[in-house]
Amino acid sequence: MVILITGASHTGKTMLAYRLIEKYKYPCLSIDHLKMGLIRSGNTSLTTEDDDELVGYLWPITCEIIKTSIENKQNMIVEGGYIPFDWRQDFDKQYLQAIRFIYLAMSDEYINGHFCDITKYGCEVEASRLIKREKKTGR
C-alpha cells in the first residue's frame, strides 16, 4: 500500500507521515526532500519559489516511484505539497486500489483561532527528532 499525504503548508503532513512511519515501519518519500535534492544538485533551474512549476516537474517523477513501489508490492508513505489535485488520472485502476490518499486542510476559522499554535509547531517534527537524538546520545 502507498499512502499519499498532501495539503497546504503547516497542516501537519510531515508530522502525520512520521507518526505513520513509527506505527507501520513503512519507508517514506518526502517530496520536499526530492525537490531540494534536484534544486541543490543543479538538475533543475527551478527554485523553491516556483511552486506551480515544481508540481509539474516533481509529480511525474513521484508518480513513477509510486508505481514502482506498487508493482514491487512494497509499502510506502509519500508526503508533500506537490501532489496535484487531479493525481488520480495518472494511475490505472490496479494502482489506485493500492493507494490511500489523505489531504490535510484547515478552515479559515481554525487558522484564525490557532494561528500562533500553527506557527509555533511548524517545525515540530524536526524538533522532536532532535530531542529524541539528544536523549539517545546524552547530548
N, CA, C and O atoms as a DFTB+ gen file, in Angstrom:
556 C
 N C O
     1  1       0.833      -1.174       0.000
     2  2       0.000       0.000       0.000
     3  2       0.881       1.241       0.000
     4  3       1.928       1.272       0.646
     5  1       0.450       2.254      -0.724
     6  2       1.103       3.553      -0.733
     7  2       0.128       4.555      -0.121
     8  3      -1.032       4.641      -0.522
     9  1       0.619       5.304       0.849
    10  2      -0.181       6.338       1.490
    11  2       0.326       7.687       1.003
    12  3       1.479       8.046       1.243
    13  1      -0.534       8.434       0.320
    14  2      -0.200       9.787      -0.127
    15  2      -0.738      10.783       0.894
    16  3      -1.912      10.725       1.260
    17  1       0.106      11.685       1.348
    18  2      -0.304      12.718       2.297
    19  2       0.047      14.064       1.704
    20  3       1.210      14.337       1.406
    21  1      -0.959      14.907       1.532
    22  2      -0.714      16.238       0.993
    23  2      -1.604      17.252       1.697
    24  3      -2.442      16.892       2.524
    25  1      -1.417      18.500       1.368
    26  2      -2.193      19.582       1.956
    27  2      -1.375      20.859       1.930
    28  3      -0.236      20.882       1.464
    29  1      -1.967      21.898       2.431
    30  2      -1.300      23.204       2.455
    31  2      -0.149      23.199       3.461
    32  3      -0.019      22.285       4.276
    33  1       0.664      24.218       3.388
    34  2       1.787      24.382       4.298
    35  2       1.309      24.421       5.749
    36  3       0.275      25.014       6.058
    37  1       2.067      23.787       6.623
    38  2       1.827      23.790       8.074
    39  2       0.541      23.079       8.496
    40  3       0.001      23.385       9.559
    41  1       0.037      22.142       7.696
    42  2      -1.165      21.410       8.090
    43  2      -0.834      20.124       8.842
    44  3      -1.737      19.468       9.361
    45  1       0.436      19.756       8.909
    46  2       0.833      18.570       9.656
    47  2       1.160      17.364       8.796
    48  3       1.145      16.236       9.290
    49  1       1.456      17.576       7.518
    50  2       1.761      16.464       6.607
    51  2       2.948      15.646       7.106
    52  3       2.866      14.421       7.200
    53  1       4.026      16.308       7.418
    54  2       5.238      15.617       7.830
    55  2       5.040      14.950       9.185
    56  3       5.506      13.831       9.397
    57  1       4.362      15.617      10.093
    58  2       4.104      15.025      11.406
    59  2       3.262      13.751      11.270
    60  3       3.567      12.738      11.899
    61  1       2.218      13.799      10.461
    62  2       1.404      12.609      10.233
    63  2       2.241      11.501       9.607
    64  3       2.140      10.342      10.009
    65  1       3.065      11.849       8.628
    66  2       3.918      10.846       7.984
    67  2       4.826      10.179       9.008
    68  3       4.960       8.955       9.002
    69  1       5.451      10.957       9.886
    70  2       6.363      10.375      10.876
    71  2       5.624       9.514      11.893
    72  3       6.164       8.512      12.361
    73  1       4.421       9.884      12.234
    74  2       3.638       9.038      13.152
    75  2       3.286       7.708      12.471
    76  3       3.311       6.657      13.111
    77  1       2.960       7.755      11.186
    78  2       2.667       6.524      10.447
    79  2       3.921       5.674      10.272
    80  3       3.856       4.447      10.333
    81  1       5.047       6.317      10.056
    82  2       6.325       5.596       9.959
    83  2       6.589       4.839      11.261
    84  3       6.941       3.660      11.242
    85  1       6.418       5.522      12.381
    86  2       6.656       4.888      13.678
    87  2       5.714       3.710      13.900
    88  3       6.121       2.681      14.440
    89  1       4.451       3.857      13.484
    90  2       3.468       2.807      13.716
    91  2       3.628       1.622      12.767
    92  3       3.603       0.469      13.199
    93  1       3.794       1.908      11.462
    94  2       3.784       0.840      10.465
    95  2       5.165       0.447       9.960
    96  3       5.315      -0.583       9.302
    97  1       6.174       1.260      10.261
    98  2       7.548       0.998       9.810
    99  2       7.679       1.033       8.285
   100  3       8.542       0.359       7.721
   101  1       6.826       1.815       7.618
   102  2       6.914       1.984       6.169
   103  2       8.013       2.989       5.856
   104  3       8.233       3.916       6.636
   105  1       8.701       2.829       4.744
   106  2       9.624       3.877       4.290
   107  2       8.821       5.087       3.819
   108  3       7.640       4.981       3.492
   109  1       9.482       6.223       3.792
   110  2       8.790       7.461       3.423
   111  2       9.584       8.224       2.373
   112  3      10.807       8.338       2.455
   113  1       8.871       8.736       1.399
   114  2       9.452       9.639       0.411
   115  2       8.901      11.030       0.700
   116  3       7.695      11.260       0.611
   117  1       9.775      11.936       1.038
   118  2       9.401      13.335       1.213
   119  2       9.604      14.037      -0.128
   120  3      10.723      14.124      -0.633
   121  1       8.518      14.530      -0.691
   122  2       8.644      15.242      -1.964
   123  2       9.455      16.520      -1.779
   124  3      10.127      16.970      -2.707
   125  1       9.393      17.103      -0.587
   126  2      10.209      18.289      -0.313
   127  2      11.701      17.963      -0.361
   128  3      12.497      18.764      -0.852
   129  1      12.078      16.797       0.142
   130  2      13.488      16.398       0.069
   131  2      13.906      16.125      -1.373
   132  3      15.009      16.485      -1.786
   133  1      13.025      15.492      -2.129
   134  2      13.293      15.269      -3.553
   135  2      13.495      16.608      -4.252
   136  3      14.438      16.782      -5.024
   137  1      12.601      17.551      -3.972
   138  2      12.688      18.897      -4.559
   139  2      14.044      19.532      -4.258
   140  3      14.728      20.013      -5.162
   141  1      14.424      19.531      -2.990
   142  2      15.672      20.196      -2.617
   143  2      16.891      19.481      -3.201
   144  3      17.871      20.131      -3.563
   145  1      16.839      18.161      -3.294
   146  2      17.946      17.435      -3.915
   147  2      18.122      17.813      -5.370
   148  3      19.244      18.012      -5.837
   149  1      17.010      17.912      -6.090
   150  2      17.075      18.272      -7.507
   151  2      17.512      19.727      -7.699
   152  3      18.261      20.035      -8.626
   153  1      17.045      20.614      -6.827
   154  2      17.428      22.030      -6.932
   155  2      18.904      22.201      -6.576
   156  3      19.659      22.818      -7.327
   157  1      19.311      21.659      -5.435
   158  2      20.693      21.854      -4.970
   159  2      21.722      21.169      -5.863
   160  3      22.863      21.619      -5.963
   161  1      21.317      20.083      -6.510
   162  2      22.256      19.370      -7.377
   163  2      22.384      20.028      -8.749
   164  3      23.240      19.647      -9.548
   165  1      21.534      21.010      -9.016
   166  2      21.580      21.676     -10.311
   167  2      20.845      20.928     -11.409
   168  3      20.991      21.270     -12.582
   169  1      20.063      19.921     -11.063
   170  2      19.317      19.156     -12.059
   171  2      18.086      19.892     -12.563
   172  3      17.398      19.408     -13.461
   173  1      17.806      21.044     -12.000
   174  2      16.718      21.894     -12.471
   175  2      17.093      23.346     -12.216
   176  3      17.839      23.651     -11.285
   177  1      16.577      24.227     -13.039
   178  2      16.791      25.656     -12.807
   179  2      15.664      26.246     -11.967
   180  3      15.676      27.435     -11.648
   181  1      14.690      25.411     -11.610
   182  2      13.595      25.870     -10.754
   183  2      14.125      26.192      -9.368
   184  3      15.158      25.673      -8.946
   185  1      13.403      27.057      -8.664
   186  2      13.773      27.424      -7.297
   187  2      12.618      27.085      -6.364
   188  3      11.541      26.687      -6.808
   189  1      12.851      27.245      -5.089
   190  2      11.813      26.966      -4.096
   191  2      10.616      27.903      -4.240
   192  3       9.556      27.641      -3.670
   193  1      10.770      28.963      -4.976
   194  2       9.680      29.919      -5.192
   195  2       8.774      29.531      -6.356
   196  3       7.724      30.145      -6.545
   197  1       9.155      28.536      -7.130
   198  2       8.424      28.148      -8.349
   199  2       7.416      27.030      -8.082
   200  3       7.469      25.977      -8.718
   201  1       6.499      27.261      -7.142
   202  2       5.584      26.199      -6.708
   203  2       4.800      25.549      -7.841
   204  3       4.776      24.322      -7.939
   205  1       4.167      26.329      -8.689
   206  2       3.346      25.738      -9.758
   207  2       4.187      24.906     -10.714
   208  3       3.783      23.815     -11.115
   209  1       5.342      25.415     -11.076
   210  2       6.218      24.681     -11.977
   211  2       6.785      23.427     -11.310
   212  3       7.010      22.411     -11.968
   213  1       7.013      23.511      -9.991
   214  2       7.560      22.359      -9.265
   215  2       6.591      21.188      -9.255
   216  3       7.022      20.036      -9.314
   217  1       5.288      21.454      -9.182
   218  2       4.314      20.369      -9.232
   219  2       4.484      19.605     -10.549
   220  3       4.567      18.377     -10.551
   221  1       4.536      20.328     -11.655
   222  2       4.686      19.710     -12.969
   223  2       6.010      18.993     -13.150
   224  3       6.097      18.033     -13.915
   225  1       7.032      19.447     -12.460
   226  2       8.356      18.847     -12.557
   227  2       8.488      17.619     -11.642
   228  3       9.011      16.585     -12.059
   229  1       8.015      17.735     -10.402
   230  2       8.198      16.681      -9.412
   231  2       7.184      15.550      -9.513
   232  3       7.508      14.395      -9.236
   233  1       5.941      15.885      -9.915
   234  2       4.910      14.849      -9.897
   235  2       5.192      13.676     -10.829
   236  3       5.005      12.535     -10.407
   237  1       5.631      13.883     -12.068
   238  2       5.908      12.712     -12.924
   239  2       6.956      11.773     -12.313
   240  3       6.845      10.554     -12.445
   241  1       7.945      12.319     -11.663
   242  2       8.971      11.502     -11.006
   243  2       8.352      10.745      -9.836
   244  3       8.529       9.534      -9.702
   245  1       7.630      11.467      -8.999
   246  2       6.985      10.868      -7.834
   247  2       5.998       9.787      -8.255
   248  3       5.942       8.720      -7.643
   249  1       5.226      10.060      -9.289
   250  2       4.223       9.129      -9.800
   251  2       4.875       7.802     -10.201
   252  3       4.349       6.736      -9.882
   253  1       5.986       7.857     -10.880
   254  2       6.658       6.627     -11.313
   255  2       7.287       5.881     -10.133
   256  3       7.355       4.652     -10.153
   257  1       7.744       6.598      -9.114
   258  2       8.242       5.951      -7.904
   259  2       7.098       5.196      -7.229
   260  3       7.278       4.064      -6.781
   261  1       5.931       5.817      -7.158
   262  2       4.752       5.171      -6.564
   263  2       4.389       3.913      -7.335
   264  3       4.152       2.868      -6.730
   265  1       4.343       3.995      -8.658
   266  2       4.016       2.828      -9.480
   267  2       5.015       1.696      -9.247
   268  3       4.625       0.534      -9.124
   269  1       6.290       2.035      -9.187
   270  2       7.317       1.022      -8.955
   271  2       7.131       0.355      -7.602
   272  3       7.271      -0.862      -7.478
   273  1       6.817       1.151      -6.592
   274  2       6.581       0.602      -5.261
   275  2       5.410      -0.373      -5.267
   276  3       5.491      -1.449      -4.674
   277  1       4.326       0.001      -5.934
   278  2       3.146      -0.867      -6.006
   279  2       3.460      -2.142      -6.792
   280  3       3.092      -3.238      -6.372
   281  1       4.132      -2.000      -7.917
   282  2       4.493      -3.169      -8.734
   283  2       5.364      -4.152      -7.964
   284  3       5.270      -5.364      -8.160
   285  1       6.217      -3.620      -7.083
   286  2       7.110      -4.459      -6.287
   287  2       6.475      -4.891      -4.965
   288  3       7.130      -5.499      -4.118
   289  1       5.182      -4.565      -4.803
   290  2       4.437      -4.922      -3.591
   291  2       5.118      -4.397      -2.329
   292  3       5.211      -5.085      -1.312
   293  1       5.588      -3.159      -2.432
   294  2       6.245      -2.507      -1.306
   295  2       5.340      -1.415      -0.741
   296  3       4.680      -0.694      -1.489
   297  1       5.319      -1.306       0.562
   298  2       4.575      -0.238       1.220
   299  2       5.416       1.027       1.249
   300  3       6.644       0.970       1.303
   301  1       4.745       2.165       1.215
   302  2       5.478       3.430       1.243
   303  2       4.530       4.558       1.608
   304  3       3.341       4.524       1.291
   305  1       5.081       5.553       2.280
   306  2       4.379       6.802       2.557
   307  2       5.024       7.862       1.682
   308  3       6.249       7.971       1.632
   309  1       4.203       8.643       0.994
   310  2       4.690       9.754       0.178
   311  2       4.032      11.011       0.721
   312  3       2.806      11.110       0.753
   313  1       4.845      11.974       1.149
   314  2       4.261      13.181       1.719
   315  2       4.874      14.430       1.114
   316  3       6.066      14.486       0.809
   317  1       4.024      15.420       0.952
   318  2       4.486      16.702       0.452
   319  2       3.371      17.476      -0.218
   320  3       2.296      16.943      -0.492
   321  1       3.642      18.722      -0.470
   322  2       2.636      19.611      -1.042
   323  2       2.605      19.635      -2.557
   324  3       1.864      20.430      -3.135
   325  1       3.371      18.803      -3.212
   326  2       3.469      18.863      -4.672
   327  2       2.699      17.734      -5.364
   328  3       3.128      17.228      -6.401
   329  1       1.582      17.353      -4.793
   330  2       0.708      16.348      -5.394
   331  2      -0.461      17.091      -6.028
   332  3      -1.198      17.780      -5.322
   333  1      -0.650      16.970      -7.333
   334  2      -1.719      17.738      -7.994
   335  2      -3.108      17.231      -7.601
   336  3      -3.276      16.074      -7.215
   337  1      -4.104      18.125      -7.708
   338  2      -5.475      17.764      -7.363
   339  2      -6.004      16.624      -8.226
   340  3      -6.815      15.821      -7.765
   341  1      -5.556      16.550      -9.458
   342  2      -6.034      15.508     -10.372
   343  2      -5.081      14.307     -10.427
   344  3      -4.962      13.667     -11.471
   345  1      -4.420      14.003      -9.343
   346  2      -3.409      12.950      -9.285
   347  2      -3.936      11.596      -9.741
   348  3      -3.186      10.798     -10.303
   349  1      -5.218      11.326      -9.505
   350  2      -5.786      10.012      -9.831
   351  2      -5.692       9.685     -11.326
   352  3      -5.582       8.516     -11.696
   353  1      -5.735      10.695     -12.172
   354  2      -5.718      10.449     -13.622
   355  2      -4.419       9.806     -14.095
   356  3      -4.362       9.276     -15.205
   357  1      -3.394       9.844     -13.284
   358  2      -2.097       9.289     -13.671
   359  2      -1.920       7.822     -13.305
   360  3      -0.847       7.252     -13.506
   361  1      -2.982       7.208     -12.766
   362  2      -2.894       5.817     -12.323
   363  2      -4.042       4.995     -12.886
   364  3      -5.188       5.443     -12.897
   365  1      -3.733       3.790     -13.354
   366  2      -4.763       2.834     -13.740
   367  2      -5.410       2.271     -12.481
   368  3      -4.917       2.466     -11.370
   369  1      -6.516       1.574     -12.674
   370  2      -7.288       1.015     -11.569
   371  2      -6.438       0.139     -10.652
   372  3      -6.581       0.194      -9.430
   373  1      -5.557      -0.665     -11.237
   374  2      -4.726      -1.564     -10.427
   375  2      -3.874      -0.800      -9.429
   376  3      -3.655      -1.266      -8.311
   377  1      -3.390       0.375      -9.827
   378  2      -2.590       1.201      -8.925
   379  2      -3.478       1.892      -7.892
   380  3      -3.145       1.935      -6.707
   381  1      -4.595       2.425      -8.342
   382  2      -5.485       3.161      -7.443
   383  2      -5.955       2.296      -6.275
   384  3      -6.167       2.801      -5.173
   385  1      -6.115       1.013      -6.512
   386  2      -6.550       0.110      -5.448
   387  2      -5.509      -0.009      -4.332
   388  3      -5.844      -0.382      -3.207
   389  1      -4.274       0.300      -4.635
   390  2      -3.193       0.169      -3.657
   391  2      -2.799       1.513      -3.038
   392  3      -1.829       1.582      -2.284
   393  1      -3.536       2.575      -3.348
   394  2      -3.192       3.908      -2.863
   395  2      -4.265       4.404      -1.895
   396  3      -5.461       4.300      -2.166
   397  1      -3.818       4.939      -0.771
   398  2      -4.701       5.646       0.164
   399  2      -4.273       7.100       0.148
   400  3      -3.084       7.406       0.227
   401  1      -5.248       7.999       0.044
   402  2      -4.970       9.427      -0.128
   403  2      -5.484      10.202       1.073
   404  3      -6.633      10.042       1.484
   405  1      -4.632      11.034       1.627
   406  2      -5.002      11.891       2.752
   407  2      -4.673      13.330       2.378
   408  3      -3.537      13.650       2.028
   409  1      -5.687      14.194       2.459
   410  2      -5.482      15.625       2.218
   411  2      -5.769      16.358       3.515
   412  3      -6.889      16.307       4.024
   413  1      -4.774      17.036       4.048
   414  2      -4.932      17.775       5.289
   415  2      -5.246      19.237       4.981
   416  3      -4.586      19.873       4.159
   417  1      -6.257      19.743       5.652
   418  2      -6.676      21.128       5.426
   419  2      -7.094      21.763       6.741
   420  3      -7.438      21.072       7.700
   421  1      -7.060      23.074       6.769
   422  2      -7.530      23.838       7.922
   423  2      -8.521      24.876       7.425
   424  3      -8.303      25.513       6.395
   425  1      -9.598      25.039       8.153
   426  2     -10.578      26.060       7.796
   427  2     -10.041      27.442       8.170
   428  3      -9.144      27.564       9.004
   429  1     -10.589      28.461       7.554
   430  2     -10.201      29.839       7.908
   431  2     -10.446      30.091       9.388
   432  3      -9.648      30.749      10.057
   433  1     -11.554      29.563       9.894
   434  2     -11.889      29.747      11.310
   435  2     -10.814      29.127      12.194
   436  3     -10.390      29.735      13.176
   437  1     -10.371      27.922      11.849
   438  2      -9.337      27.261      12.638
   439  2      -8.027      28.052      12.572
   440  3      -7.380      28.274      13.596
   441  1      -7.646      28.468      11.383
   442  2      -6.400      29.225      11.220
   443  2      -6.452      30.507      12.038
   444  3      -5.503      30.828      12.754
   445  1      -7.546      31.234      11.936
   446  2      -7.670      32.494      12.685
   447  2      -7.632      32.264      14.187
   448  3      -7.076      33.079      14.924
   449  1      -8.215      31.167      14.649
   450  2      -8.252      30.887      16.079
   451  2      -6.997      30.243      16.633
   452  3      -6.773      30.270      17.843
   453  1      -6.175      29.665      15.770
   454  2      -4.999      28.914      16.237
   455  2      -3.708      29.320      15.523
   456  3      -2.760      28.536      15.490
   457  1      -3.652      30.497      14.964
   458  2      -2.502      30.891      14.155
   459  2      -1.188      30.793      14.940
   460  3      -0.180      30.333      14.403
   461  1      -1.195      31.218      16.194
   462  2       0.041      31.151      16.986
   463  2       0.517      29.714      17.151
   464  3       1.714      29.445      17.057
   465  1      -0.404      28.791      17.397
   466  2      -0.026      27.387      17.533
   467  2       0.477      26.814      16.214
   468  3       1.430      26.035      16.195
   469  1      -0.154      27.195      15.122
   470  2       0.258      26.695      13.805
   471  2       1.702      27.097      13.521
   472  3       2.502      26.274      13.076
   473  1       2.033      28.344      13.774
   474  2       3.407      28.792      13.523
   475  2       4.372      28.235      14.567
   476  3       5.525      27.938      14.255
   477  1       3.902      28.094      15.799
   478  2       4.749      27.566      16.877
   479  2       5.185      26.138      16.599
   480  3       6.333      25.778      16.858
   481  1       4.280      25.321      16.072
   482  2       4.574      23.909      15.854
   483  2       4.937      23.591      14.405
   484  3       4.922      22.424      14.013
   485  1       5.259      24.590      13.617
   486  2       5.576      24.401      12.208
   487  2       6.768      23.501      11.947
   488  3       6.848      22.877      10.889
   489  1       7.693      23.421      12.886
   490  2       8.881      22.571      12.737
   491  2       8.912      21.501      13.818
   492  3       9.987      21.096      14.261
   493  1       7.757      21.049      14.238
   494  2       7.643      20.084      15.334
   495  2       8.366      18.779      15.048
   496  3       8.992      18.217      15.947
   497  1       8.296      18.291      13.834
   498  2       8.963      17.021      13.516
   499  2      10.460      17.142      13.724
   500  3      11.068      16.281      14.360
   501  1      11.054      18.185      13.203
   502  2      12.488      18.365      13.339
   503  2      12.876      18.521      14.806
   504  3      13.880      17.961      15.247
   505  1      12.082      19.282      15.562
   506  2      12.382      19.499      16.981
   507  2      12.259      18.201      17.774
   508  3      13.114      17.908      18.609
   509  1      11.208      17.418      17.525
   510  2      11.016      16.179      18.282
   511  2      12.100      15.161      17.943
   512  3      12.529      14.412      18.821
   513  1      12.545      15.117      16.709
   514  2      13.610      14.186      16.333
   515  2      14.932      14.593      16.981
   516  3      15.716      13.732      17.380
   517  1      15.187      15.911      17.091
   518  2      16.400      16.397      17.736
   519  2      16.389      16.012      19.212
   520  3      17.410      15.577      19.743
   521  1      15.250      16.166      19.877
   522  2      15.141      15.811      21.290
   523  2      15.386      14.317      21.481
   524  3      16.114      13.928      22.394
   525  1      14.792      13.471      20.637
   526  2      14.993      12.024      20.729
   527  2      16.475      11.672      20.543
   528  3      17.015      10.837      21.268
   529  1      17.128      12.317      19.563
   530  2      18.541      12.042      19.308
   531  2      19.400      12.463      20.503
   532  3      20.339      11.760      20.875
   533  1      19.072      13.622      21.108
   534  2      19.828      14.093      22.263
   535  2      19.671      13.137      23.437
   536  3      20.633      12.897      24.167
   537  1      18.468      12.584      23.634
   538  2      18.251      11.632      24.731
   539  2      19.060      10.359      24.518
   540  3      19.606       9.801      25.470
   541  1      19.138       9.896      23.264
   542  2      19.883       8.679      22.969
   543  2      21.389       8.871      23.161
   544  3      22.069       7.988      23.684
   545  1      21.907      10.022      22.739
   546  2      23.348      10.266      22.785
   547  2      23.801      10.947      24.056
   548  3      24.999      11.001      24.335
   549  1      22.863      11.470      24.836
   550  2      23.236      12.170      26.066
   551  2      23.743      13.572      25.828
   552  3      24.339      14.181      26.716
   553  1      23.508      14.098      24.614
   554  2      23.960      15.481      24.314
   555  2      22.788      16.403      24.178
   556  3      22.966      17.595      23.929
